[in-house]
Short mmCIF file of C-alpha atoms in Angstrom, two decimals:
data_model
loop_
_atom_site.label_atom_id
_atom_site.label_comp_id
_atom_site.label_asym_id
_atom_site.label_seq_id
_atom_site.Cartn_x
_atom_site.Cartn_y
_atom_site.Cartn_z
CA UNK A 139 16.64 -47.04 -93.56
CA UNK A 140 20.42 -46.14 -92.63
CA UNK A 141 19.93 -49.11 -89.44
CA UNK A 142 18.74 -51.19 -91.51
CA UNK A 143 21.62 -50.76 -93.94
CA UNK A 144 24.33 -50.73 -91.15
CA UNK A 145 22.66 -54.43 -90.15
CA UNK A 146 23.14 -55.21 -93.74
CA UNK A 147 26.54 -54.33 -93.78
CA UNK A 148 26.96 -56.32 -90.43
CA UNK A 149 27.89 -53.41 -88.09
CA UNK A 150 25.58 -53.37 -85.18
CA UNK A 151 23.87 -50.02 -83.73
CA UNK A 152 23.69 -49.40 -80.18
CA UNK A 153 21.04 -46.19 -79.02
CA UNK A 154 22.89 -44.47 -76.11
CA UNK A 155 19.96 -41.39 -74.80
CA UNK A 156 19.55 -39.18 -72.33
CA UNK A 157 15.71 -39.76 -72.82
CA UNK A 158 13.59 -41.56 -70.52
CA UNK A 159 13.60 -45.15 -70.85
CA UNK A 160 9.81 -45.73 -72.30
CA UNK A 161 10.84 -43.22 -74.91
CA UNK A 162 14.07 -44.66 -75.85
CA UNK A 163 12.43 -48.24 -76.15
CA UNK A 164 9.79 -46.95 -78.31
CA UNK A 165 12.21 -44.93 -81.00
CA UNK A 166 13.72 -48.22 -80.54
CA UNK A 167 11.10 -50.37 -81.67
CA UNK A 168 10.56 -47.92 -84.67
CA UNK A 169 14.09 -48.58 -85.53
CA UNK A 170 14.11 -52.18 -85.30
CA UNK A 171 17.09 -52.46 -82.59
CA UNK A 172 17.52 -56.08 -81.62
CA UNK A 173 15.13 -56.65 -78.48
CA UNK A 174 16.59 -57.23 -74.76
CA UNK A 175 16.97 -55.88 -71.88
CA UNK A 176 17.54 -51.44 -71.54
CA UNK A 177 20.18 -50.91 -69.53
CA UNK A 178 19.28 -47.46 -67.50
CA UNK A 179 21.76 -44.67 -66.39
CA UNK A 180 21.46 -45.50 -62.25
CA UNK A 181 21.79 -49.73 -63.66
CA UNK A 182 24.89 -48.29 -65.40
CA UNK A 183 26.32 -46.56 -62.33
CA UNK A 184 25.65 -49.47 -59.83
CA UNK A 185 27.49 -52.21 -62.18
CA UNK A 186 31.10 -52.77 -62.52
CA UNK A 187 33.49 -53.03 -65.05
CA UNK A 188 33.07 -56.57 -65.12
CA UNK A 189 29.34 -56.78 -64.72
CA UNK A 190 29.25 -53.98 -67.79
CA UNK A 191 31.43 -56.44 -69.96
CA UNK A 192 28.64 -59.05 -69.42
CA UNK A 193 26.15 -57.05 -70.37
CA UNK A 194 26.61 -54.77 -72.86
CA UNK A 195 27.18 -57.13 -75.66
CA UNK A 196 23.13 -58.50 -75.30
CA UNK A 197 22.25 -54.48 -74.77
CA UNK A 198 21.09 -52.43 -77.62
CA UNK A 199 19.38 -49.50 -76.15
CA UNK A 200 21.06 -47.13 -73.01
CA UNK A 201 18.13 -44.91 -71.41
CA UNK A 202 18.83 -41.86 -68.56
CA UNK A 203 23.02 -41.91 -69.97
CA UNK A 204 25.16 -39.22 -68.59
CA UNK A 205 28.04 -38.30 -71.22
CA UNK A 206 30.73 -39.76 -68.97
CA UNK A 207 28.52 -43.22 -68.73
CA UNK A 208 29.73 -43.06 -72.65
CA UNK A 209 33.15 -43.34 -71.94
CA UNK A 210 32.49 -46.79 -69.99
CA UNK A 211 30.02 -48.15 -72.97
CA UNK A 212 32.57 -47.53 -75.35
CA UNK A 213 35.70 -48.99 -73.10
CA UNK A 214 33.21 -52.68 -72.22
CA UNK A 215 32.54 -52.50 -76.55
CA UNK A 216 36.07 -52.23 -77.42
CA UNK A 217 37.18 -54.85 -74.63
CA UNK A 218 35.11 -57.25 -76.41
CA UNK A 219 37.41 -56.58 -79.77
CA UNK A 220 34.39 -54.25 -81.41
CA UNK A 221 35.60 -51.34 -83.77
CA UNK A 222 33.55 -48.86 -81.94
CA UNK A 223 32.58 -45.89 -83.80
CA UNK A 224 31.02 -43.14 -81.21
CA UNK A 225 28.85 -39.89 -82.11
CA UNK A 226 28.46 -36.93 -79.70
CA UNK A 227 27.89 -33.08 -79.86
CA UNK A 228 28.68 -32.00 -76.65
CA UNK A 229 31.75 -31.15 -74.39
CA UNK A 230 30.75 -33.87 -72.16
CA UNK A 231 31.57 -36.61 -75.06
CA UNK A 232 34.92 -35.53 -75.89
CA UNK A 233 36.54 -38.34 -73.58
CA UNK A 234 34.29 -41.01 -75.54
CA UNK A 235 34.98 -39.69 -78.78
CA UNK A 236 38.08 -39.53 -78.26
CA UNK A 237 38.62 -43.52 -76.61
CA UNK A 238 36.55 -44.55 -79.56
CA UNK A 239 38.16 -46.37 -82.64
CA UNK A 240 36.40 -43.57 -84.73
CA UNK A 241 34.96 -40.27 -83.17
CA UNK A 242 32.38 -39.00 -84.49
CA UNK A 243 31.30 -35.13 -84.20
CA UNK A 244 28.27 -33.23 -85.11
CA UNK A 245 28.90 -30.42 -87.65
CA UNK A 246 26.05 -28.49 -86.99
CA UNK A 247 24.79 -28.99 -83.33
CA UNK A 248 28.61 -30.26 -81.96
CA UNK A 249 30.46 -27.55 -80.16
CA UNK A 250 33.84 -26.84 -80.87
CA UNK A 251 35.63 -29.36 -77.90
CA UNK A 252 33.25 -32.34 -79.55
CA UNK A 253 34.68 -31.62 -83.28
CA UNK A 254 38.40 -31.34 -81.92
CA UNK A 255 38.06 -34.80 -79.76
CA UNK A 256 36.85 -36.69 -82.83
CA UNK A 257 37.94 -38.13 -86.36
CA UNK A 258 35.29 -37.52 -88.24
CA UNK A 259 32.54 -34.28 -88.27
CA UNK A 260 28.87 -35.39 -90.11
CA UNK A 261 28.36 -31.68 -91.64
CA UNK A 262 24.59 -32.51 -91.95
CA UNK A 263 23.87 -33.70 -88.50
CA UNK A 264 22.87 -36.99 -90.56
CA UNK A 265 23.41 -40.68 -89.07
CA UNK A 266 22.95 -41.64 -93.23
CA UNK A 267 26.01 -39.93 -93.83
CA UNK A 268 27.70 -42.76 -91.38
CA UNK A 269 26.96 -45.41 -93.81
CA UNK A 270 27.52 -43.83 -97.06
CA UNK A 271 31.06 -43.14 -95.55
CA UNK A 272 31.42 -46.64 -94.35
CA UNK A 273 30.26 -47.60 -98.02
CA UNK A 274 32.52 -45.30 -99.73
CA UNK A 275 35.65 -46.47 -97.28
CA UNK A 276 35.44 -50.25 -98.03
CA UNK A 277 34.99 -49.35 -101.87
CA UNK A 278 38.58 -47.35 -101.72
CA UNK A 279 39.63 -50.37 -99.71
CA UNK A 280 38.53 -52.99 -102.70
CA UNK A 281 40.07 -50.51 -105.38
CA UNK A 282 43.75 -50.76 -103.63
CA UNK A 283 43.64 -54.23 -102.79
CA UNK A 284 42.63 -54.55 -106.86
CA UNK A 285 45.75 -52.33 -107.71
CA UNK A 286 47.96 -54.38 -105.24
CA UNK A 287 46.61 -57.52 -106.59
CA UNK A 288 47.57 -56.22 -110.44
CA UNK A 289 50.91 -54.60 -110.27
CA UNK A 290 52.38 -57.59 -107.64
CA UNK A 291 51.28 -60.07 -109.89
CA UNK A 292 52.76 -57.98 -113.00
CA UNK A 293 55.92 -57.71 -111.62
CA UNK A 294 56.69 -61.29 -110.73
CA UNK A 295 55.59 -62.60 -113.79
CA UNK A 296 57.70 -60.72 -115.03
CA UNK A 297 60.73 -61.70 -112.91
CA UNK A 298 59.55 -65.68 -113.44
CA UNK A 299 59.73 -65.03 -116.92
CA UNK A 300 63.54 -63.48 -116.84
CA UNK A 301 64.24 -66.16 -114.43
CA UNK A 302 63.43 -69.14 -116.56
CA UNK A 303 64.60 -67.51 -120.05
CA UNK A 304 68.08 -67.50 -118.28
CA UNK A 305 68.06 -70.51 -116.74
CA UNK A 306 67.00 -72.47 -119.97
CA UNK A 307 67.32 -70.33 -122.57
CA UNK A 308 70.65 -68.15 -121.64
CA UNK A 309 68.99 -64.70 -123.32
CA UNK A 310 66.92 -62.35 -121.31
CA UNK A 311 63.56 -62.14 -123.24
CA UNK A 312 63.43 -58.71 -122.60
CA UNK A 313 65.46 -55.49 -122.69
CA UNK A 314 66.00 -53.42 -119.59
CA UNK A 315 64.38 -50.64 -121.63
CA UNK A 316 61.58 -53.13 -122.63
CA UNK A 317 60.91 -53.72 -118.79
CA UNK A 318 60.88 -49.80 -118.11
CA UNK A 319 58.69 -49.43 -120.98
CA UNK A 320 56.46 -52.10 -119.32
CA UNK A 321 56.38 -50.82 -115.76
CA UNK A 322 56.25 -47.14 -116.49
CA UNK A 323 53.64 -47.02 -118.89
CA UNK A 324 52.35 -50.03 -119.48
CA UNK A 325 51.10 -50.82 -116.07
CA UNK A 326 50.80 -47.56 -114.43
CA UNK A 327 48.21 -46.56 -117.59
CA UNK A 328 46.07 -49.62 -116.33
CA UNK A 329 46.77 -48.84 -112.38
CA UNK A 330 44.96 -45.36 -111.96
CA UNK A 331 41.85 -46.29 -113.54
CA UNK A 332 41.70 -49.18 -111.82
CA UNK A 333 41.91 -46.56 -108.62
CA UNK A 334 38.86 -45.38 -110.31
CA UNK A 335 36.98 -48.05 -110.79
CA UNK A 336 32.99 -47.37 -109.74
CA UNK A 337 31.11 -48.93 -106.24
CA UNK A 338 30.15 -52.81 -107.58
CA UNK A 339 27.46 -52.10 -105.37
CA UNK A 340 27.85 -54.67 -102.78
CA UNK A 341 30.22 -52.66 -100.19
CA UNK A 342 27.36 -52.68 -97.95
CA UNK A 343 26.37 -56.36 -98.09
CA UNK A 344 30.05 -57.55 -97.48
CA UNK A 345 31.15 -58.37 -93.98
CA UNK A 346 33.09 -55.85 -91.87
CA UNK A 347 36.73 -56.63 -92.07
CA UNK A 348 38.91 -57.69 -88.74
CA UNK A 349 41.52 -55.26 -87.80
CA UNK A 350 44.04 -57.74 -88.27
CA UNK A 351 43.37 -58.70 -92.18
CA UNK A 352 44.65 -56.26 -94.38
CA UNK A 353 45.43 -55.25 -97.78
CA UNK A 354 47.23 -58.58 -98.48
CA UNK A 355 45.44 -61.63 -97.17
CA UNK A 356 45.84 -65.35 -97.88
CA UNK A 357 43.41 -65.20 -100.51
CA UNK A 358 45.00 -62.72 -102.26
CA UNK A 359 48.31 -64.14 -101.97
CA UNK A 360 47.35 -67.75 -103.61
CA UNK A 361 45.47 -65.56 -106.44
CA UNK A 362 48.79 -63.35 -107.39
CA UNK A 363 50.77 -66.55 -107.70
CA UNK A 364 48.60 -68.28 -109.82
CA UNK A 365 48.59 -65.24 -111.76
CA UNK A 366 52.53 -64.61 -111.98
CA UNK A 367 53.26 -67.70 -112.63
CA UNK A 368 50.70 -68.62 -115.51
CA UNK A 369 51.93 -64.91 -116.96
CA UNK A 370 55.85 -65.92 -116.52
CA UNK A 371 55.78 -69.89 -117.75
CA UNK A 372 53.34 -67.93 -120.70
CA UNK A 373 55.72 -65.80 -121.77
CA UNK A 374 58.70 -67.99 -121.48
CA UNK A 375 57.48 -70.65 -123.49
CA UNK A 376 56.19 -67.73 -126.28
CA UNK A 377 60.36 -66.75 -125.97
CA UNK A 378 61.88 -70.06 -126.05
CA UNK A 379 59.37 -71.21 -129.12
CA UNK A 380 60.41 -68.05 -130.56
CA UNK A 381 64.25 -67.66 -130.19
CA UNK A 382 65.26 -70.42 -132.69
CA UNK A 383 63.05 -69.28 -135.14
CA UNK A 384 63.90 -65.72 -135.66
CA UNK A 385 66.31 -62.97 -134.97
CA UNK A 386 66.49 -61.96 -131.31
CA UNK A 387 65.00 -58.64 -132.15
CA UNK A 388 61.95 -60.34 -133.11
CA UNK A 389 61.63 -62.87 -130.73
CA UNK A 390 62.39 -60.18 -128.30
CA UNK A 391 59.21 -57.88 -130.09
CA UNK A 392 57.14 -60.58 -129.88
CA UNK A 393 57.66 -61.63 -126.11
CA UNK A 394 57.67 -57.96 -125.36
CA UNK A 395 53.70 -57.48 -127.06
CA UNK A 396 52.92 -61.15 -125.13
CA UNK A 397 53.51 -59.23 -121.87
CA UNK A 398 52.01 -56.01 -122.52
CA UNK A 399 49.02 -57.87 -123.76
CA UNK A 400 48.90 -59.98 -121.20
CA UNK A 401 48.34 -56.46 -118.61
CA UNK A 402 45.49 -55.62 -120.63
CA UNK A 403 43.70 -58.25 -120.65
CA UNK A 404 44.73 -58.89 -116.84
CA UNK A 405 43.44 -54.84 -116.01
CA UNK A 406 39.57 -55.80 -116.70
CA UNK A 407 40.61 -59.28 -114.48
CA UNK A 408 41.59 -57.13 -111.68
CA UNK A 409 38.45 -55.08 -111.62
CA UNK A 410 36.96 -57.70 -109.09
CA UNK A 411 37.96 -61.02 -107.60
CA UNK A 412 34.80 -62.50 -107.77
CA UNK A 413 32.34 -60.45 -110.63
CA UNK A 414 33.35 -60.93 -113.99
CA UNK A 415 33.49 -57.75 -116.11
CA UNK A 416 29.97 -58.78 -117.48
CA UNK A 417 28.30 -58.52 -114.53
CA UNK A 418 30.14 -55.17 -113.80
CA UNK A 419 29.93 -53.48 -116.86
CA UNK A 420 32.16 -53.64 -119.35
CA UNK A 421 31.96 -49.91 -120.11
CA UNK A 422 31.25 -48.38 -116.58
CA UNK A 423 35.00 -47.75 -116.21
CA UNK A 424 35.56 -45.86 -119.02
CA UNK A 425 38.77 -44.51 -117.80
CA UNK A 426 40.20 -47.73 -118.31
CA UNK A 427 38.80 -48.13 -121.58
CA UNK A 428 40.39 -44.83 -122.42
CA UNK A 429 43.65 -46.00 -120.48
CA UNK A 430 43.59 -49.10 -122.58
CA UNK A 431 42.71 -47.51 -125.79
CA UNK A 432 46.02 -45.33 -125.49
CA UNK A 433 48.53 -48.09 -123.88
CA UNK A 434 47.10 -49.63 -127.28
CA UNK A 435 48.51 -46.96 -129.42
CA UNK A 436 52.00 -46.08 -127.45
CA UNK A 437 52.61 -50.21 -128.23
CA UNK A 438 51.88 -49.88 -131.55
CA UNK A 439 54.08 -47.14 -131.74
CA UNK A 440 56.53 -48.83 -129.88
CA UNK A 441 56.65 -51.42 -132.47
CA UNK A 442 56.31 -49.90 -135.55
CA UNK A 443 57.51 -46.25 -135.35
CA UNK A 444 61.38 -45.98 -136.30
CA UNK A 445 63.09 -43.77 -133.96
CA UNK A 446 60.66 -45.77 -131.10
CA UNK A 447 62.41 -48.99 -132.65
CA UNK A 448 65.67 -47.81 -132.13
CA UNK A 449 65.53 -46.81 -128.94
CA UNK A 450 63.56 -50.11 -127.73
CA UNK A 451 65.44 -52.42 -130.36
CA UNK A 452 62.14 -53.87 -131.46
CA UNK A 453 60.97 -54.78 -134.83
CA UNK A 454 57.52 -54.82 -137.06
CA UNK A 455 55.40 -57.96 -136.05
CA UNK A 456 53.01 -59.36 -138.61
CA UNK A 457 49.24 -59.74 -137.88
CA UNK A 458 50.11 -63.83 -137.26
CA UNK A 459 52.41 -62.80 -134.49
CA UNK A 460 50.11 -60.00 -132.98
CA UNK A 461 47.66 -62.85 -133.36
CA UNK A 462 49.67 -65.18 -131.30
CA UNK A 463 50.82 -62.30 -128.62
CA UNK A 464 47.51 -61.52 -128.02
CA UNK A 465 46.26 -65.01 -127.90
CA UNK A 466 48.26 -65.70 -124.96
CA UNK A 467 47.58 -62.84 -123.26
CA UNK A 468 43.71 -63.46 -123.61
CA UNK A 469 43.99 -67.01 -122.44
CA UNK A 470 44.36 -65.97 -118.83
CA UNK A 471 41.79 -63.53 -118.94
CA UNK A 472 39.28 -66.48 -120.35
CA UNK A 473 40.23 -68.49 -117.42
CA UNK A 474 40.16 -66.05 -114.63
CA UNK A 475 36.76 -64.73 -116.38
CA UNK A 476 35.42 -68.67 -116.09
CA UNK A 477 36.67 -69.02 -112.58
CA UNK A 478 34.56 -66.02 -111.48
CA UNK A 479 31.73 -68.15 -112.91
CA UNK A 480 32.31 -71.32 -111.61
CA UNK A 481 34.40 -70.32 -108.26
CA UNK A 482 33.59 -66.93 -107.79
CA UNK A 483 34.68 -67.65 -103.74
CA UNK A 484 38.19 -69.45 -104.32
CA UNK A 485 40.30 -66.81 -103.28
CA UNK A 486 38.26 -65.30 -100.95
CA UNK A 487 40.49 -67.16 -98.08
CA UNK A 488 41.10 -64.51 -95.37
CA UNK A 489 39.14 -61.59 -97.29
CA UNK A 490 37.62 -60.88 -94.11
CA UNK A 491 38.44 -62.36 -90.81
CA UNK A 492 41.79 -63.69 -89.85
CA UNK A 493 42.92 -67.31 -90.23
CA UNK A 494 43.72 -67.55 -86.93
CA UNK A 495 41.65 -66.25 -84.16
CA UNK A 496 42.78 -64.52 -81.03
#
């Protein structure tokens, strides 16, 4: 089951035994390894370098290997640009635990010199463990890009919005203790859960990831600017409709609750880049719900309790300006929602393998 997950999650498995080559071949039959040709320890010994780099990439199954033959295997693999992760137990593997991208020790059966050479110990001697830790790794993976992906685009909405309030407007539409306010609590209350947001389930059906992409890619680029600059133009058109028609306090208020409700709506967003928060579960992350819940009440205080008006110069909205506040900040979150729909793939550019190739 744990081979044919690693297939699933495109990482290929490659038996390297001691046993005799009939045996090898017929645990690796039972295991479904690609078929070809079994590569024995004296073929191993007798090729070169060069003849090993032509082979080992149609080579699934390595019969009658001594340890050092490992360290060869591992070397022709990672010539070919393979992230090679290696397990071993003895003192004998060290060198190829240690060349490979990821060592990996037994915790049980490895001796002491194995567990010290490598990066990683299995402490139940299980090759399942492997996969649930390659599961479990791109999941943290998704969760920071999705925190990346939130507070970036936060932040230079918010410095479009400045931008253009000054440019055409001459009035900041927000206080410098207004923009505290926003990044200190308002954003970091919807950032942690988001670090906590459950598997989707798919981490082992997604495509390993090159070395070279990382937390940024093009993809994820294209999507923050669309995002910032939707949120900025939003909220300086909310200011600049607002400013003539009221005191400065409350156009300031009202831009203020535009941009904080334009984060929570934007947390469930960031939850995925392709599922909408239908198809993951609108209450699985209940630490965001929670998170929500109480950026919910500091705002309201915020806005209505005195001594939090004074020190943020804000003033009581009515339910017609909450109404409007809130309807702007849900408008992105309908579209982004509907993309995921329609063009669940559109900023998938680069997820996964570079745009150029070596």
């Amino acid at each position: 089951e744990a081979v044919k997950l690693c297939k699933q999650a495109g990482i290929r498995v490659v038996m390297i035994t001691g046993d005799h080559k009939v045996t090898a071949e017929s645990i690796a039959r039972q295991l479904d390894l690609p078929p070809g040709k079994t590569v024995t320890g004296l073929e191993l010994q007798q090729m070169t370098d060069e003849e090993l780099y032509d082979q080992v990439e149609d080579t699934s199954v390595f019969a009658r290997i001594e340890p050092l033959h490992k360290l060869r295997i591992v070397n022709a693999l990672k010539s070919h640009g393979h992230v090679v992760a290696m397990t071993g137990d003895g003192v004998n593997d060290a060198p190829a635990l240690k060349a490979a991208n990821i060592g990996i020790a037994m915790g049980i059966t490895g001796t002491d010199v194995a567990k010290e050479s490598s990066d990683m110990i299995l402490v139940d001697d299980n090759f399942a463990s492997v996969v649930a830790a390659v599961e479990e790794g791109r999941a943290i993976f998704n969760r920071l890009r999705n925190v990346l992906f939130f507070l970036l685009s936060t932040n230079l909405g918010e410095l479009l919005a400045l931008t253009l309030a000054l440019l055409f407007v001459g009035k900041a539409p927000l206080l410098a203790v207004q923009i505290i306010w926003i990044n200190l609590v308002t954003d970091t209350t919807a950032a942690v859960p988001l670090g906590l947001e459950p598997k989707v389930g798919d981490e082992l059906r997604q495509p390993p990831r090159h070395p070279r992409v990382g937390m940024v890619f093009p993809g994820l680029l294209l999507r923050i600017i669309f995002m910032a600059t939707f949120m900025g133009v939003g909220i300086f058109l909310i200011f600049r409709w607002a400013e003539p028609r009221m005191s400065i306090e409350e156009a300031r208020t009202i831009t203020f609750c535009t941009m904080v409700a334009f984060e929570w709506f934007r947390a469930f967003n960031a939850r995925s880049d392709e599922y909408t928060i239908f198809k993951l579960g609108i209450f699985r992350n209940r630490w965001l719900l929670m998170a929500i819940a109480g950026a919910i009440a500091l705002q309201m205080l915020a806005v209505y309790a005195p001594f939090m008006q004074v020190a943020f110069s804000t003033v009581p909205l009515t339910v017609e300006k909450w109404g409007i506040a809130l309807l702007a900040g849900g408008s992105l979150f309908i579209i982004e929602e509907t993309r995921k729909v329609l063009f669940p793939k559109l900023f998938s550019l680069g997820k996964w393998q570079p745009l150029k190739k070596d």
